[in-house]
Amino acid sequence: MAAGTLRVLPLGGLGEIGKNMTVLEYEGHLLVVDAGLRFPAAEMVGIDLVLPDFSYLRGRVDDIEGIVITHGHEDHLGALPWILRELRADGELPPVFGAPLPMAMARSKLDEHRIKDVEIEDVKPGEVLELGPFDVELIHMTHSIPDSTGVAVTTDRGTVFITGDYKFDQTPVDGRPADVARLAKLGADGLLLLCGDSTNADRPGFSPSESGIGPHLEQAFLNARGRIIVTCFASNIHRVQQVVHAADKLGRKVALVGRSMRKNVNIGRSLGHIDVPDGMLLQPREIEQFPDEKVVVICTGSQGEPLSALRRMAFHDHPQVELHSGDTVVFSATPVPGNERAVAETIDRLYHIGCRVLTARDAPIHASGHGYEEELKLMLNLTRPRYVMPFHGDFKRIELHGKLAEAVGIPEENVFKGQNGLPLELDERGARFGAPERAGMVFVDGVEIGDVADVALRDRRMLSADGIFVVVATVNEQDGSSVAEPEVIFRGVPFPDEAEELLDDLRGTVESTIARAAKDGIHEADVLQGMLHDDLAALVYQRLKRRPMVLPVVVEV
Ligand SMILES: [Zn+2]
Ligand SMILES: [Zn+2]
């Protein structure tokens, strides 16, 4: 890369929803913005988390001037402990910067991972950090978690603004709207590149304000007879605040249920983002001692997550809360794409118990944290960038965001629709995509991190869908002849009535395959295993029309 070139390399978040991470590079120095994760898709059986592939940073830890986090959501912050843990072997870990709430959440995460050798610094919007060749400034934005910021990074080449997740909420719950004056100043001073949130580039108009949700929650609460259970994102502290206000008006007490709900509200209270009147909070174990009509439970599980509080309540499996017929369950969130089925299942269980269920389809009790089309245009018009690279969205939304940029007058050739691993290079001659770098997914499987090879995922898929046959053949080491009846073991195979017959045929196939191999002088166990696999898999498919995993084991005696 030529001297004086600024490079903007997205490692995650483009062409997908989740695991946002970007590397800025100038004169051999690196600045990382966000370190997010993604939750696995349904077919990634046995995978717990998905991280961006951060190979680009390997061996370059000493070049990293800092890691800046835009806000406290998992898709921007969640990969931080995993990535730091891996990079630690390569050198001294860089400092982490961000607004106070995301930094409090980062500290709590690193504590849980027992990572102590990292400097975590609170930064106020408007302060300028000098990190090597990068001047870094956070700009206050509104979103569905307090203390959300965009990041303006200035080098000799010019200023790049990464918006982070944002909406232009004119009446936010905490009374702190986005710093539009600072955004306009970026535009007036000449912005080189805007990297903007594309999440709602497909929704016309303006997003509704968060503070409009409160009155609808109150209305819903007025109509409730028994207990009220509200589920929302644990990080949506302003939503929790509005639920607390509504409960207070009706003289109900509030219990927080679910580990992340309690943790986030505690952090939010300690930083003054949420105000709960004294004596209003109930401990979860006290819930059963209060009359139903005096209680509001705020809990995790709005996405149908398997171990979440609401999911466990819906399956009569929660240690402290037993749902009653006549309770009202309020979903103050919409399912993230991919979670619809789990949410629908949870809702159905709630009906089975006799609960009333209220979702965002029934009443305006949820507002997105991401701006709609007109807000994206407003951002473009305020900052007047020379170049635009849409961030944070699948390819469709990146495309639509690009169209919005053109609609407000950015020339088409100045809009760069990128993808993970494709660096945008900016120099005195202009901007263009450079050669692609490695980018993709890194899986976390339990507590292990690493490349789970595709083959492992394919195996897990086969096991989960069609089960497994294990066939043990015992052959004579000298002449390769079969010396014992083959054993067939199966697990998880949906079996027809004629199972015995199929097992007999499988054993017969083993015998004939072994005989054929012996005749051809094939003695190597792995070659024989391959032959057995092909013959057995063909038979099983012919009979069951399914492809369970077939695992032949050859024992030589
Ligand atoms: Zn967010
Ligand atoms: Zn996000």
XYZ file of C-alpha atoms and ligand atoms in Angstrom:
559
model
C 0.000 0.000 0.000
C 1.388 3.400 -1.048
C 2.348 5.972 1.591
C -0.459 8.312 2.490
C -3.142 5.746 1.780
C -5.905 5.342 4.344
C -7.463 1.952 4.413
C -10.914 1.085 5.777
C -11.285 -2.675 6.101
C -14.582 -4.121 7.336
C -14.026 -7.556 8.925
C -17.690 -8.070 9.759
C -21.157 -6.551 9.522
C -21.435 -6.239 5.732
C -23.605 -8.723 3.888
C -24.924 -9.955 7.211
C -26.573 -8.775 10.405
C -24.066 -9.000 13.254
C -20.369 -9.235 14.211
C -19.489 -5.662 13.324
C -15.785 -4.914 13.209
C -13.708 -2.506 11.135
C -9.971 -1.869 10.899
C -8.630 1.534 9.867
C -5.023 1.561 8.719
C -2.718 4.494 8.054
C 1.079 4.568 7.761
C 1.377 1.118 9.322
C -0.827 1.969 12.316
C -4.139 0.279 13.021
C -7.312 1.417 14.756
C -10.091 -1.103 15.408
C -13.696 0.081 15.628
C -16.072 -2.393 17.341
C -15.575 -6.075 18.059
C -18.994 -7.654 17.748
C -20.358 -11.161 17.551
C -23.205 -12.921 15.881
C -25.445 -15.652 17.145
C -25.243 -18.878 15.153
C -27.755 -19.768 12.453
C -29.941 -22.810 13.064
C -27.789 -25.042 10.848
C -24.634 -24.308 12.874
C -25.380 -27.129 15.259
C -23.338 -27.087 18.454
C -21.839 -23.648 17.780
C -22.458 -21.098 20.520
C -21.121 -17.874 19.055
C -19.747 -16.573 15.792
C -16.882 -14.042 15.750
C -15.378 -12.112 12.863
C -12.261 -13.710 11.432
C -9.607 -11.383 12.837
C -6.558 -13.054 11.218
C -5.673 -9.638 9.785
C -4.699 -8.522 13.300
C -2.559 -11.568 14.029
C 1.062 -10.660 14.474
C 0.193 -6.959 14.335
C -0.963 -6.371 17.894
C 1.850 -3.893 18.459
C 0.535 -1.772 15.544
C -2.953 -1.459 17.056
C -3.282 2.007 18.618
C -6.621 1.234 20.222
C -9.973 -0.480 20.014
C -12.960 1.884 19.995
C -16.422 0.549 20.844
C -19.437 2.522 19.565
C -22.025 1.103 22.003
C -22.799 -1.793 24.306
C -24.715 -4.175 22.027
C -23.371 -7.689 21.543
C -22.998 -7.218 17.790
C -20.446 -4.433 18.528
C -18.912 -5.452 21.852
C -19.532 -9.186 22.317
C -16.398 -10.513 20.613
C -14.036 -8.269 22.586
C -13.034 -10.754 25.321
C -12.573 -13.591 22.830
C -10.444 -11.509 20.492
C -8.310 -10.040 23.277
C -7.749 -13.500 24.704
C -6.426 -14.703 21.352
C -4.330 -11.615 20.568
C -2.692 -11.621 23.968
C -0.129 -14.184 22.813
C 1.071 -11.782 20.065
C 2.025 -8.772 22.188
C 0.829 -6.179 24.651
C -2.917 -5.685 24.326
C -4.078 -2.280 23.040
C -6.305 -0.028 25.176
C -10.085 -0.053 24.698
C -12.024 3.221 24.457
C -15.698 4.144 24.502
C -18.490 5.978 26.313
C -19.018 5.082 30.001
C -21.891 2.575 29.622
C -20.262 0.389 26.945
C -17.002 0.541 28.897
C -18.753 -0.579 32.104
C -20.202 -3.468 30.120
C -16.770 -4.233 28.637
C -15.222 -4.318 32.130
C -17.886 -6.713 33.315
C -17.280 -8.999 30.314
C -13.512 -8.988 30.703
C -13.919 -9.746 34.415
C -15.993 -12.792 33.562
C -13.259 -13.916 31.186
C -10.574 -13.106 33.774
C -8.783 -10.718 31.421
C -7.058 -8.155 33.598
C -4.190 -6.790 31.516
C -6.241 -4.383 29.405
C -6.685 -0.680 29.877
C -10.331 0.344 29.485
C -10.912 4.075 29.257
C -14.131 6.068 29.443
C -14.297 8.776 26.812
C -16.782 11.630 26.718
C -18.293 12.652 23.396
C -16.408 15.703 22.112
C -13.042 14.742 23.659
C -10.354 14.109 21.046
C -8.068 11.138 21.591
C -4.732 11.166 19.838
C -3.889 7.573 18.970
C -0.837 7.438 16.723
C -1.822 9.093 13.427
C -5.532 8.895 14.334
C -7.472 11.668 16.042
C -10.551 9.943 17.406
C -13.733 11.642 18.567
C -16.984 10.080 19.748
C -20.211 11.808 18.683
C -23.354 11.224 20.722
C -26.168 9.400 18.877
C -29.554 7.946 19.859
C -30.210 4.197 19.646
C -31.875 1.472 21.715
C -29.194 1.557 24.410
C -27.898 4.661 26.209
C -24.416 6.059 25.535
C -24.397 5.180 21.823
C -21.848 7.007 19.720
C -20.525 7.420 16.239
C -16.742 7.569 15.730
C -15.028 10.309 13.730
C -11.451 9.385 12.841
C -9.197 12.053 11.374
C -5.809 11.494 9.716
C -3.798 13.620 7.261
C -5.964 11.997 4.580
C -9.197 13.425 6.015
C -12.040 12.394 8.304
C -13.926 9.101 8.266
C -17.177 8.903 10.223
C -18.493 5.524 11.303
C -22.025 6.220 12.528
C -22.426 3.203 14.790
C -26.080 2.202 15.215
C -28.360 5.212 15.312
C -31.718 6.782 14.850
C -32.637 10.457 15.034
C -34.928 10.317 18.057
C -36.141 13.860 18.730
C -37.635 12.926 22.111
C -35.360 10.278 23.602
C -36.232 9.029 27.086
C -33.083 10.577 28.599
C -33.602 13.913 26.832
C -30.282 13.670 24.960
C -30.911 13.713 21.202
C -28.131 12.996 18.693
C -25.524 15.758 18.407
C -26.754 17.055 15.044
C -24.728 20.260 15.419
C -21.500 18.248 15.539
C -22.605 16.137 12.572
C -23.338 19.274 10.564
C -19.886 20.604 11.485
C -18.317 17.395 10.122
C -20.085 18.197 6.879
C -19.063 21.850 6.904
C -15.415 20.906 7.520
C -15.491 18.415 4.647
C -16.087 14.746 5.427
C -14.086 12.241 3.393
C -16.048 9.046 4.041
C -19.308 8.129 5.761
C -19.800 4.526 6.901
C -23.441 4.372 7.968
C -25.902 1.973 9.610
C -28.096 0.355 6.904
C -30.359 -1.760 9.154
C -33.616 -0.010 8.254
C -32.699 1.244 4.777
C -35.796 -0.627 3.568
C -38.286 1.184 5.817
C -39.801 4.425 4.495
C -40.286 7.505 6.648
C -38.973 8.176 10.148
C -38.726 5.678 12.997
C -41.071 6.261 15.936
C -39.593 7.816 19.073
C -38.752 5.618 22.035
C -40.696 7.891 24.374
C -43.886 7.174 22.397
C -43.811 3.606 23.727
C -44.481 4.472 27.383
C -48.150 5.563 27.015
C -48.960 2.392 25.036
C -47.352 0.247 27.710
C -49.478 2.041 30.341
C -52.599 1.395 28.295
C -51.713 -2.281 28.031
C -51.066 -2.454 31.771
C -54.455 -0.835 32.582
C -56.250 -3.669 30.868
C -54.326 -6.395 32.695
C -55.951 -8.290 35.554
C -53.320 -10.703 36.840
C -49.575 -10.273 36.810
C -47.845 -8.483 33.980
C -44.704 -9.980 32.501
C -42.794 -7.719 30.121
C -39.951 -9.059 28.049
C -37.523 -6.832 26.151
C -33.807 -6.716 25.360
C -31.874 -6.561 28.612
C -29.716 -3.772 27.180
C -32.746 -1.612 26.337
C -32.417 0.377 29.527
C -34.763 3.159 28.437
C -37.472 0.609 27.717
C -37.005 -0.886 31.170
C -37.274 2.654 32.537
C -40.616 3.149 30.803
C -41.932 -0.154 32.128
C -40.888 0.928 35.633
C -42.761 4.253 35.222
C -45.894 2.525 33.971
C -45.780 0.046 36.866
C -45.264 2.892 39.341
C -48.350 4.745 38.073
C -50.484 1.668 38.661
C -49.011 0.938 42.085
C -47.348 -2.281 40.984
C -43.948 -3.452 42.158
C -41.282 -4.594 39.739
C -39.134 -7.724 39.730
C -36.180 -8.166 37.379
C -35.743 -11.751 36.266
C -32.889 -13.133 34.158
C -29.180 -12.728 34.732
C -28.453 -10.225 31.955
C -31.533 -8.148 32.852
C -30.337 -7.774 36.451
C -26.764 -7.105 35.360
C -27.627 -4.425 32.799
C -30.109 -2.637 35.041
C -27.513 -2.604 37.815
C -24.893 -1.097 35.521
C -27.485 1.365 34.157
C -28.521 2.433 37.662
C -24.941 2.932 38.801
C -24.320 5.268 35.836
C -27.606 7.139 36.301
C -29.268 5.904 33.106
C -32.242 4.432 34.918
C -34.137 5.575 37.968
C -36.111 3.078 40.046
C -37.997 4.541 43.060
C -36.872 3.197 46.439
C -38.758 0.168 47.664
C -40.190 -0.606 44.279
C -37.942 -3.543 43.363
C -38.923 -7.034 44.408
C -36.508 -9.934 44.586
C -37.565 -12.759 42.241
C -38.141 -15.061 45.210
C -40.644 -12.556 46.686
C -42.892 -12.564 43.617
C -45.130 -15.383 44.806
C -45.783 -13.571 48.118
C -47.419 -10.567 46.416
C -50.938 -10.436 44.962
C -50.876 -10.993 41.192
C -52.349 -7.552 40.427
C -49.498 -5.838 42.299
C -46.600 -7.263 40.289
C -44.782 -6.507 37.037
C -42.011 -8.890 36.053
C -39.416 -7.613 33.577
C -37.511 -10.493 32.085
C -35.186 -11.730 29.359
C -36.407 -14.047 26.621
C -37.914 -11.692 24.023
C -36.075 -13.681 21.354
C -37.160 -17.113 22.569
C -33.611 -17.905 23.677
C -33.456 -21.484 25.002
C -32.253 -20.779 28.552
C -33.871 -17.365 29.015
C -36.217 -16.554 31.877
C -39.399 -16.254 29.811
C -38.719 -19.425 27.861
C -38.277 -21.324 31.101
C -41.462 -19.819 32.555
C -43.361 -20.820 29.417
C -42.150 -24.404 29.884
C -42.923 -24.507 33.661
C -39.214 -24.714 34.277
C -38.420 -21.451 36.095
C -37.289 -21.816 39.714
C -38.922 -18.589 40.936
C -41.791 -17.678 38.633
C -44.759 -19.931 37.934
C -47.049 -18.327 35.343
C -50.764 -18.277 36.111
C -53.748 -18.415 33.821
C -54.842 -14.796 33.338
C -51.322 -13.320 33.490
C -50.488 -10.882 30.681
C -47.214 -11.326 28.800
C -46.032 -8.281 26.851
C -43.400 -8.700 24.107
C -41.813 -5.258 23.967
C -39.427 -6.300 21.195
C -39.681 -7.855 17.757
C -37.847 -11.034 16.802
C -34.463 -10.531 15.175
C -34.443 -12.338 11.798
C -33.756 -16.007 12.520
C -35.491 -16.026 15.910
C -39.091 -15.985 14.677
C -39.673 -19.670 15.225
C -38.373 -19.751 18.787
C -40.505 -16.710 19.645
C -43.627 -18.225 18.077
C -43.047 -21.423 20.035
C -42.704 -19.505 23.305
C -45.892 -17.564 22.594
C -47.786 -20.749 21.904
C -46.709 -22.264 25.213
C -47.906 -19.107 26.959
C -51.369 -19.499 25.388
C -51.402 -23.096 26.562
C -50.891 -21.882 30.134
C -53.796 -19.444 29.688
C -51.795 -16.204 29.500
C -52.851 -13.184 27.468
C -50.074 -12.322 25.032
C -49.467 -8.888 23.589
C -46.912 -8.288 20.833
C -45.801 -5.301 18.774
C -48.375 -6.412 16.180
C -51.214 -5.762 18.627
C -50.067 -2.347 19.880
C -47.163 0.076 19.293
C -45.133 -1.270 22.210
C -41.790 -1.488 20.442
C -39.687 1.032 18.526
C -36.647 0.120 16.469
C -33.302 1.584 17.499
C -32.263 2.082 13.876
C -33.252 5.037 11.710
C -35.512 4.631 8.700
C -34.915 5.942 5.169
C -35.531 9.626 5.917
C -33.130 9.507 8.868
C -30.431 7.917 6.712
C -30.936 10.743 4.232
C -30.757 13.272 7.043
C -27.404 11.816 8.113
C -26.132 12.054 4.528
C -27.354 15.641 4.202
C -25.863 16.741 7.518
C -22.429 15.237 6.930
C -22.190 15.758 3.124
C -19.494 13.077 2.648
C -17.396 12.823 -0.497
C -17.571 9.011 -0.353
C -20.136 6.694 1.179
C -19.715 3.072 2.240
C -22.916 1.573 3.690
C -22.258 -0.549 6.808
C -24.297 -2.759 9.110
C -26.669 -4.633 6.832
C -27.191 -7.516 4.473
C -26.471 -6.937 0.776
C -30.031 -5.851 0.101
C -29.909 -3.085 2.706
C -26.417 -2.010 1.621
C -27.784 -1.674 -1.912
C -30.798 0.330 -0.689
C -28.627 2.576 1.480
C -26.477 3.241 -1.607
C -29.616 4.281 -3.516
C -30.546 6.705 -0.717
C -27.076 8.259 -1.008
C -27.580 8.726 -4.736
C -31.030 10.173 -4.075
C -29.514 12.990 -1.986
C -26.967 13.757 -4.701
C -23.874 11.658 -3.989
C -22.508 10.553 -7.396
C -22.959 6.838 -8.004
C -19.202 6.308 -8.495
C -18.594 7.676 -4.988
C -20.834 5.080 -3.324
C -18.904 1.923 -2.397
C -21.034 -1.135 -1.746
C -18.561 -3.341 0.039
C -18.297 -6.672 1.696
C -16.376 -8.162 4.577
C -12.657 -8.337 3.816
C -12.774 -5.813 0.965
C -10.716 -2.738 1.946
C -11.588 0.722 0.694
C -8.354 2.606 -0.049
C -8.333 6.395 -0.011
C -5.428 8.471 -1.269
C -4.858 11.808 -3.006
C -6.221 10.373 -6.262
C -9.519 9.224 -4.815
C -11.051 6.025 -3.434
C -11.247 2.453 -4.704
C -11.511 -1.086 -3.391
C -8.165 -2.817 -2.824
C -7.317 -6.521 -2.968
C -9.465 -8.595 -0.620
C -8.121 -9.680 2.756
C -9.126 -12.745 4.683
C -12.480 -12.343 6.417
C -15.156 -14.746 7.498
C -16.307 -16.503 10.593
C -14.583 -17.904 13.650
C -16.688 -20.190 15.789
C -16.855 -20.467 19.528
C -17.811 -23.950 20.527
C -18.362 -24.180 24.274
C -15.324 -22.412 25.676
C -13.066 -23.268 22.754
C -12.399 -20.861 19.956
C -11.253 -21.884 16.556
C -11.944 -22.821 13.006
C -14.484 -25.535 13.234
C -13.872 -27.027 9.844
C -16.836 -27.217 7.510
C -16.677 -30.951 7.782
C -17.418 -30.803 11.527
C -20.470 -28.656 10.885
C -21.633 -30.971 8.118
C -21.244 -33.943 10.456
C -23.278 -32.232 13.161
C -25.979 -31.383 10.651
C -26.178 -34.996 9.494
C -26.245 -36.259 13.051
C -28.978 -33.844 14.062
C -31.115 -34.506 10.994
C -30.762 -38.203 10.248
C -28.767 -39.902 12.996
C -25.842 -42.293 12.682
C -25.085 -45.900 11.759
C -21.922 -47.460 13.125
C -20.946 -50.722 11.461
C -18.143 -52.791 12.960
C -16.524 -55.363 10.685
C -13.904 -57.784 11.957
C -11.485 -59.125 9.317
C -8.553 -61.458 9.211
C -5.312 -59.514 9.041
C -3.728 -62.043 6.661
C -6.291 -62.599 3.918
C -8.892 -59.868 4.660
C -11.733 -62.341 5.098
C -14.595 -61.641 7.490
C -14.107 -63.535 10.746
C -17.144 -62.479 12.785
C -20.726 -61.403 12.246
C -20.705 -57.600 11.542
C -22.198 -55.455 14.282
C -24.591 -52.629 13.452
C -25.315 -49.884 15.981
C -27.620 -46.954 15.225
C -28.691 -43.796 17.024
C -31.246 -41.172 16.104
C -32.193 -42.846 12.850
C -35.898 -42.558 12.115
C -36.495 -46.245 11.585
C -39.240 -47.945 9.638
C -41.060 -51.070 10.789
C -38.903 -53.355 8.683
C -35.832 -52.460 10.785
C -34.763 -56.088 11.307
C -34.761 -56.735 7.602
C -32.654 -53.638 6.942
C -30.159 -54.633 9.640
C -29.861 -58.093 8.046
C -29.275 -56.517 4.654
C -26.654 -54.179 6.112
C -24.797 -57.117 7.598
C -25.096 -58.943 4.260
C -23.661 -55.911 2.450
C -20.730 -55.795 4.859
C -19.992 -59.460 4.194
C -20.185 -59.075 0.404
C -18.093 -55.895 0.354
C -15.407 -57.592 2.470
C -15.441 -60.621 0.195
C -15.095 -58.419 -2.880
C -12.170 -56.535 -1.310
C -10.424 -59.762 -0.292
C -10.781 -61.104 -3.825
C -9.206 -57.889 -5.207
C -6.358 -58.177 -2.674
C -7.353 -55.025 -0.782
C -6.082 -55.269 2.779
C -5.672 -51.652 3.906
C -8.230 -50.882 6.599
C -8.873 -47.301 5.423
C -9.534 -48.364 1.832
C -11.883 -51.073 3.061
C -13.631 -48.521 5.306
C -14.166 -46.264 2.319
C -15.683 -49.109 0.291
C -17.932 -50.114 3.186
C -19.029 -46.513 3.631
C -20.070 -46.167 -0.014
C -21.906 -49.480 -0.211
C -23.698 -49.055 3.132
C -24.647 -45.421 2.527
C -26.125 -46.379 -0.847
C -28.194 -49.150 0.727
C -29.423 -46.954 3.561
C -30.414 -44.191 1.168
C -32.207 -46.630 -1.095
C -34.259 -47.928 1.837
C -34.827 -44.849 4.036
C -34.476 -41.999 1.519
C -32.328 -40.312 4.152
C -28.621 -39.747 4.594
C -27.630 -40.602 8.127
C -23.945 -40.579 8.909
C -22.486 -44.021 8.149
C -19.362 -44.832 10.104
C -17.710 -48.153 9.246
C -15.092 -49.416 11.653
C -12.755 -52.174 10.493
C -11.083 -54.211 13.188
C -8.212 -56.440 12.061
C -7.431 -59.562 14.068
Zn -26.919 -1.564 18.405
Zn -25.607 -3.184 15.646
